[in-house]
């Protein structure tokens, strides 16, 4: 969401440059007006497209800026049999989850389903190792995932023995 405003500003800047070139070009006024009108329509269409992209899953091989991520936690998955595998991932130390789509592979879907069942049964989490490397789905054709048990709670100190008041004792 943070990068959306920068992408939109870049889109508006490119549209403004194109409109400026179209206005100052030695063409007929009708052609310049049509170029200006096309630019004015391009800006809201660009914004609508950017906002619409926010709700769509990103193909996992289109993740270019996070190629060096070592691990991602699977928060949820949805299997669309024969079409795609949808994953909610929490990448490394990010707070907000990311929505990705994988191409359908039967063995990956079965392994993912088994991992999720085991994780739910044992109250654990699933960690994907190097989810965005190029050979993740093409060459390997398998998930590189581990089930990680939850961290142990800190050890509690033993309770001190109760202190009993004895009125006959010298030090009170």
PDB file of C-alpha atoms in Angstrom:
ATOM      1  CA  UNK A   1       0.000   0.000   0.000  1.00  0.00           C
ATOM      2  CA  UNK A   2       2.894   2.365   0.713  1.00  0.00           C
ATOM      3  CA  UNK A   3       4.270   2.053  -2.813  1.00  0.00           C
ATOM      4  CA  UNK A   4       0.879   2.688  -4.425  1.00  0.00           C
ATOM      5  CA  UNK A   5       1.117   6.464  -4.139  1.00  0.00           C
ATOM      6  CA  UNK A   6       4.582   6.475  -5.707  1.00  0.00           C
ATOM      7  CA  UNK A   7       3.449   4.315  -8.611  1.00  0.00           C
ATOM      8  CA  UNK A   8       0.457   6.561  -9.161  1.00  0.00           C
ATOM      9  CA  UNK A   9       2.607   9.724  -9.021  1.00  0.00           C
ATOM     10  CA  UNK A  10       4.952   8.188 -11.610  1.00  0.00           C
ATOM     11  CA  UNK A  11       1.948   7.327 -13.799  1.00  0.00           C
ATOM     12  CA  UNK A  12       0.628  10.888 -13.554  1.00  0.00           C
ATOM     13  CA  UNK A  13       4.091  12.292 -14.333  1.00  0.00           C
ATOM     14  CA  UNK A  14       4.429  10.149 -17.454  1.00  0.00           C
ATOM     15  CA  UNK A  15       0.910  11.133 -18.529  1.00  0.00           C
ATOM     16  CA  UNK A  16       1.759  14.820 -17.975  1.00  0.00           C
ATOM     17  CA  UNK A  17       4.913  14.531 -20.083  1.00  0.00           C
ATOM     18  CA  UNK A  18       2.961  12.852 -22.859  1.00  0.00           C
ATOM     19  CA  UNK A  19       0.241  15.512 -22.665  1.00  0.00           C
ATOM     20  CA  UNK A  20       2.855  18.287 -22.820  1.00  0.00           C
ATOM     21  CA  UNK A  21       4.458  16.706 -25.875  1.00  0.00           C
ATOM     22  CA  UNK A  22       1.052  16.300 -27.511  1.00  0.00           C
ATOM     23  CA  UNK A  23       0.016  19.895 -26.820  1.00  0.00           C
ATOM     24  CA  UNK A  24       3.232  21.468 -28.119  1.00  0.00           C
ATOM     25  CA  UNK A  25       3.568  19.187 -31.142  1.00  0.00           C
ATOM     26  CA  UNK A  26       3.007  20.857 -34.504  1.00  0.00           C
ATOM     27  CA  UNK A  27      -0.296  19.119 -35.199  1.00  0.00           C
ATOM     28  CA  UNK A  28      -3.848  20.168 -35.892  1.00  0.00           C
ATOM     29  CA  UNK A  29      -5.790  21.441 -32.856  1.00  0.00           C
ATOM     30  CA  UNK A  30      -8.188  18.495 -33.035  1.00  0.00           C
ATOM     31  CA  UNK A  31      -5.297  16.041 -32.718  1.00  0.00           C
ATOM     32  CA  UNK A  32      -3.822  17.937 -29.771  1.00  0.00           C
ATOM     33  CA  UNK A  33      -7.217  18.072 -28.067  1.00  0.00           C
ATOM     34  CA  UNK A  34      -7.688  14.309 -28.586  1.00  0.00           C
ATOM     35  CA  UNK A  35      -4.230  13.664 -27.058  1.00  0.00           C
ATOM     36  CA  UNK A  36      -5.095  15.842 -24.056  1.00  0.00           C
ATOM     37  CA  UNK A  37      -8.433  14.056 -23.620  1.00  0.00           C
ATOM     38  CA  UNK A  38      -6.712  10.650 -23.814  1.00  0.00           C
ATOM     39  CA  UNK A  39      -4.267  11.777 -21.115  1.00  0.00           C
ATOM     40  CA  UNK A  40      -7.076  12.985 -18.875  1.00  0.00           C
ATOM     41  CA  UNK A  41      -8.812   9.608 -19.238  1.00  0.00           C
ATOM     42  CA  UNK A  42      -5.557   7.723 -18.666  1.00  0.00           C
ATOM     43  CA  UNK A  43      -4.997   9.154 -15.164  1.00  0.00           C
ATOM     44  CA  UNK A  44      -8.237   7.875 -13.515  1.00  0.00           C
ATOM     45  CA  UNK A  45      -7.979   4.577 -15.387  1.00  0.00           C
ATOM     46  CA  UNK A  46      -4.443   4.149 -14.048  1.00  0.00           C
ATOM     47  CA  UNK A  47      -5.646   4.829 -10.518  1.00  0.00           C
ATOM     48  CA  UNK A  48      -8.554   2.381 -10.814  1.00  0.00           C
ATOM     49  CA  UNK A  49      -6.181  -0.286 -12.139  1.00  0.00           C
ATOM     50  CA  UNK A  50      -3.730   0.233  -9.268  1.00  0.00           C
ATOM     51  CA  UNK A  51      -6.482   0.040  -6.660  1.00  0.00           C
ATOM     52  CA  UNK A  52      -7.963  -3.037  -8.326  1.00  0.00           C
ATOM     53  CA  UNK A  53      -4.555  -4.757  -8.242  1.00  0.00           C
ATOM     54  CA  UNK A  54      -4.446  -4.481  -4.451  1.00  0.00           C
ATOM     55  CA  UNK A  55      -7.144  -7.110  -4.016  1.00  0.00           C
ATOM     56  CA  UNK A  56      -5.691  -9.607  -6.490  1.00  0.00           C
ATOM     57  CA  UNK A  57      -3.153 -12.308  -5.667  1.00  0.00           C
ATOM     58  CA  UNK A  58       0.308 -11.732  -7.051  1.00  0.00           C
ATOM     59  CA  UNK A  59       1.882 -14.572  -9.048  1.00  0.00           C
ATOM     60  CA  UNK A  60       4.734 -15.830  -6.916  1.00  0.00           C
ATOM     61  CA  UNK A  61       7.246 -15.576  -9.774  1.00  0.00           C
ATOM     62  CA  UNK A  62       6.418 -11.841 -10.139  1.00  0.00           C
ATOM     63  CA  UNK A  63       7.906 -11.098  -6.720  1.00  0.00           C
ATOM     64  CA  UNK A  64      11.070  -9.305  -7.828  1.00  0.00           C
ATOM     65  CA  UNK A  65      11.891  -7.078  -4.861  1.00  0.00           C
ATOM     66  CA  UNK A  66      11.821  -9.851  -2.270  1.00  0.00           C
ATOM     67  CA  UNK A  67      13.864 -12.516  -4.061  1.00  0.00           C
ATOM     68  CA  UNK A  68      16.365 -12.688  -1.203  1.00  0.00           C
ATOM     69  CA  UNK A  69      13.774 -13.534   1.472  1.00  0.00           C
ATOM     70  CA  UNK A  70      14.893 -16.576   3.421  1.00  0.00           C
ATOM     71  CA  UNK A  71      11.563 -17.691   4.833  1.00  0.00           C
ATOM     72  CA  UNK A  72       7.859 -16.924   4.930  1.00  0.00           C
ATOM     73  CA  UNK A  73       5.160 -18.122   7.283  1.00  0.00           C
ATOM     74  CA  UNK A  74       2.028 -19.622   5.716  1.00  0.00           C
ATOM     75  CA  UNK A  75      -1.010 -17.974   7.306  1.00  0.00           C
ATOM     76  CA  UNK A  76      -3.589 -19.580   5.063  1.00  0.00           C
ATOM     77  CA  UNK A  77      -4.102 -21.413   1.812  1.00  0.00           C
ATOM     78  CA  UNK A  78      -6.896 -22.018  -0.630  1.00  0.00           C
ATOM     79  CA  UNK A  79      -6.821 -24.697  -3.305  1.00  0.00           C
ATOM     80  CA  UNK A  80      -8.661 -24.174  -6.576  1.00  0.00           C
ATOM     81  CA  UNK A  81      -8.439 -27.680  -8.004  1.00  0.00           C
ATOM     82  CA  UNK A  82      -6.885 -27.783 -11.450  1.00  0.00           C
ATOM     83  CA  UNK A  83      -6.320 -24.029 -11.574  1.00  0.00           C
ATOM     84  CA  UNK A  84      -4.232 -22.474  -8.799  1.00  0.00           C
ATOM     85  CA  UNK A  85      -3.010 -22.545  -5.210  1.00  0.00           C
ATOM     86  CA  UNK A  86      -3.589 -19.323  -3.253  1.00  0.00           C
ATOM     87  CA  UNK A  87      -1.345 -18.533  -0.278  1.00  0.00           C
ATOM     88  CA  UNK A  88      -1.403 -15.920   2.461  1.00  0.00           C
ATOM     89  CA  UNK A  89       2.218 -15.425   3.511  1.00  0.00           C
ATOM     90  CA  UNK A  90       3.865 -13.359   6.222  1.00  0.00           C
ATOM     91  CA  UNK A  91       7.263 -12.594   4.748  1.00  0.00           C
ATOM     92  CA  UNK A  92      10.160 -12.548   7.243  1.00  0.00           C
ATOM     93  CA  UNK A  93       9.458  -9.748   9.715  1.00  0.00           C
ATOM     94  CA  UNK A  94       6.644  -7.926   7.911  1.00  0.00           C
ATOM     95  CA  UNK A  95       3.461  -7.396   9.840  1.00  0.00           C
ATOM     96  CA  UNK A  96       0.989  -7.360   6.978  1.00  0.00           C
ATOM     97  CA  UNK A  97       0.414 -10.589   5.042  1.00  0.00           C
ATOM     98  CA  UNK A  98       0.893 -10.896   1.287  1.00  0.00           C
ATOM     99  CA  UNK A  99      -1.415 -12.719  -1.098  1.00  0.00           C
ATOM    100  CA  UNK A 100       0.203 -14.953  -3.734  1.00  0.00           C
ATOM    101  CA  UNK A 101      -0.919 -17.445  -6.351  1.00  0.00           C
ATOM    102  CA  UNK A 102       0.971 -20.555  -7.428  1.00  0.00           C
ATOM    103  CA  UNK A 103       0.309 -22.584 -10.554  1.00  0.00           C
ATOM    104  CA  UNK A 104      -1.595 -25.781  -9.847  1.00  0.00           C
ATOM    105  CA  UNK A 105       0.477 -28.894  -9.183  1.00  0.00           C
ATOM    106  CA  UNK A 106      -1.167 -31.931  -7.659  1.00  0.00           C
ATOM    107  CA  UNK A 107       1.808 -33.010  -5.540  1.00  0.00           C
ATOM    108  CA  UNK A 108       2.305 -29.482  -4.151  1.00  0.00           C
ATOM    109  CA  UNK A 109      -1.388 -29.191  -3.280  1.00  0.00           C
ATOM    110  CA  UNK A 110      -1.387 -32.564  -1.503  1.00  0.00           C
ATOM    111  CA  UNK A 111       1.764 -31.741   0.447  1.00  0.00           C
ATOM    112  CA  UNK A 112       0.396 -28.319   1.411  1.00  0.00           C
ATOM    113  CA  UNK A 113      -2.873 -29.854   2.557  1.00  0.00           C
ATOM    114  CA  UNK A 114      -1.017 -32.420   4.683  1.00  0.00           C
ATOM    115  CA  UNK A 115       1.200 -29.712   6.168  1.00  0.00           C
ATOM    116  CA  UNK A 116      -1.810 -27.572   7.081  1.00  0.00           C
ATOM    117  CA  UNK A 117      -3.624 -30.529   8.646  1.00  0.00           C
ATOM    118  CA  UNK A 118      -0.557 -31.403  10.746  1.00  0.00           C
ATOM    119  CA  UNK A 119      -0.025 -27.792  11.753  1.00  0.00           C
ATOM    120  CA  UNK A 120      -3.639 -27.371  12.867  1.00  0.00           C
ATOM    121  CA  UNK A 121      -3.606 -30.683  14.733  1.00  0.00           C
ATOM    122  CA  UNK A 122      -0.369 -29.862  16.597  1.00  0.00           C
ATOM    123  CA  UNK A 123      -0.941 -26.097  16.995  1.00  0.00           C
ATOM    124  CA  UNK A 124       2.209 -25.245  15.016  1.00  0.00           C
ATOM    125  CA  UNK A 125       3.136 -22.972  12.094  1.00  0.00           C
ATOM    126  CA  UNK A 126       4.356 -23.712   8.584  1.00  0.00           C
ATOM    127  CA  UNK A 127       7.486 -21.977   7.308  1.00  0.00           C
ATOM    128  CA  UNK A 128       8.386 -21.869   3.601  1.00  0.00           C
ATOM    129  CA  UNK A 129      12.126 -21.677   2.953  1.00  0.00           C
ATOM    130  CA  UNK A 130      13.216 -19.362   0.112  1.00  0.00           C
ATOM    131  CA  UNK A 131       9.724 -18.997  -1.385  1.00  0.00           C
ATOM    132  CA  UNK A 132      10.647 -16.553  -4.157  1.00  0.00           C
ATOM    133  CA  UNK A 133      13.721 -18.099  -5.763  1.00  0.00           C
ATOM    134  CA  UNK A 134      13.324 -18.745  -9.479  1.00  0.00           C
ATOM    135  CA  UNK A 135      13.546 -22.524  -9.265  1.00  0.00           C
ATOM    136  CA  UNK A 136      10.958 -22.655  -6.482  1.00  0.00           C
ATOM    137  CA  UNK A 137       8.153 -24.095  -8.575  1.00  0.00           C
ATOM    138  CA  UNK A 138       9.701 -24.665 -12.008  1.00  0.00           C
ATOM    139  CA  UNK A 139      12.700 -26.875 -11.346  1.00  0.00           C
ATOM    140  CA  UNK A 140      11.945 -28.167  -7.861  1.00  0.00           C
ATOM    141  CA  UNK A 141       8.213 -28.651  -8.322  1.00  0.00           C
ATOM    142  CA  UNK A 142       7.832 -29.072  -4.586  1.00  0.00           C
ATOM    143  CA  UNK A 143       7.339 -27.002  -1.452  1.00  0.00           C
ATOM    144  CA  UNK A 144      10.364 -26.467   0.731  1.00  0.00           C
ATOM    145  CA  UNK A 145       8.346 -26.201   3.926  1.00  0.00           C
ATOM    146  CA  UNK A 146       8.858 -27.096   7.575  1.00  0.00           C
ATOM    147  CA  UNK A 147       6.466 -27.309  10.487  1.00  0.00           C
ATOM    148  CA  UNK A 148       7.780 -25.230  13.369  1.00  0.00           C
ATOM    149  CA  UNK A 149       6.468 -25.782  16.898  1.00  0.00           C
ATOM    150  CA  UNK A 150       5.339 -22.728  18.840  1.00  0.00           C
ATOM    151  CA  UNK A 151       7.923 -21.144  21.128  1.00  0.00           C
ATOM    152  CA  UNK A 152       7.932 -22.390  24.692  1.00  0.00           C
ATOM    153  CA  UNK A 153       6.555 -19.967  27.266  1.00  0.00           C
ATOM    154  CA  UNK A 154       9.095 -18.600  29.737  1.00  0.00           C
ATOM    155  CA  UNK A 155       9.716 -20.718  32.801  1.00  0.00           C
ATOM    156  CA  UNK A 156       7.894 -19.570  35.907  1.00  0.00           C
ATOM    157  CA  UNK A 157       9.710 -19.222  39.172  1.00  0.00           C
ATOM    158  CA  UNK A 158       8.509 -21.647  41.833  1.00  0.00           C
ATOM    159  CA  UNK A 159       6.136 -20.141  44.311  1.00  0.00           C
ATOM    160  CA  UNK A 160       7.779 -19.234  47.612  1.00  0.00           C
ATOM    161  CA  UNK A 161       6.615 -21.181  50.654  1.00  0.00           C
ATOM    162  CA  UNK A 162       3.870 -19.446  52.592  1.00  0.00           C
ATOM    163  CA  UNK A 163       4.968 -17.387  55.556  1.00  0.00           C
ATOM    164  CA  UNK A 164       3.085 -18.239  58.668  1.00  0.00           C
ATOM    165  CA  UNK A 165       2.774 -15.724  61.432  1.00  0.00           C
ATOM    166  CA  UNK A 166       3.803 -17.170  64.770  1.00  0.00           C
ATOM    167  CA  UNK A 167       3.065 -14.808  67.702  1.00  0.00           C
ATOM    168  CA  UNK A 168       5.362 -16.751  70.002  1.00  0.00           C
ATOM    169  CA  UNK A 169       8.386 -16.208  67.807  1.00  0.00           C
ATOM    170  CA  UNK A 170      10.801 -13.476  68.939  1.00  0.00           C
ATOM    171  CA  UNK A 171      11.317 -11.631  65.660  1.00  0.00           C
ATOM    172  CA  UNK A 172       8.090 -10.469  64.213  1.00  0.00           C
TER     173      UNK A 172
END
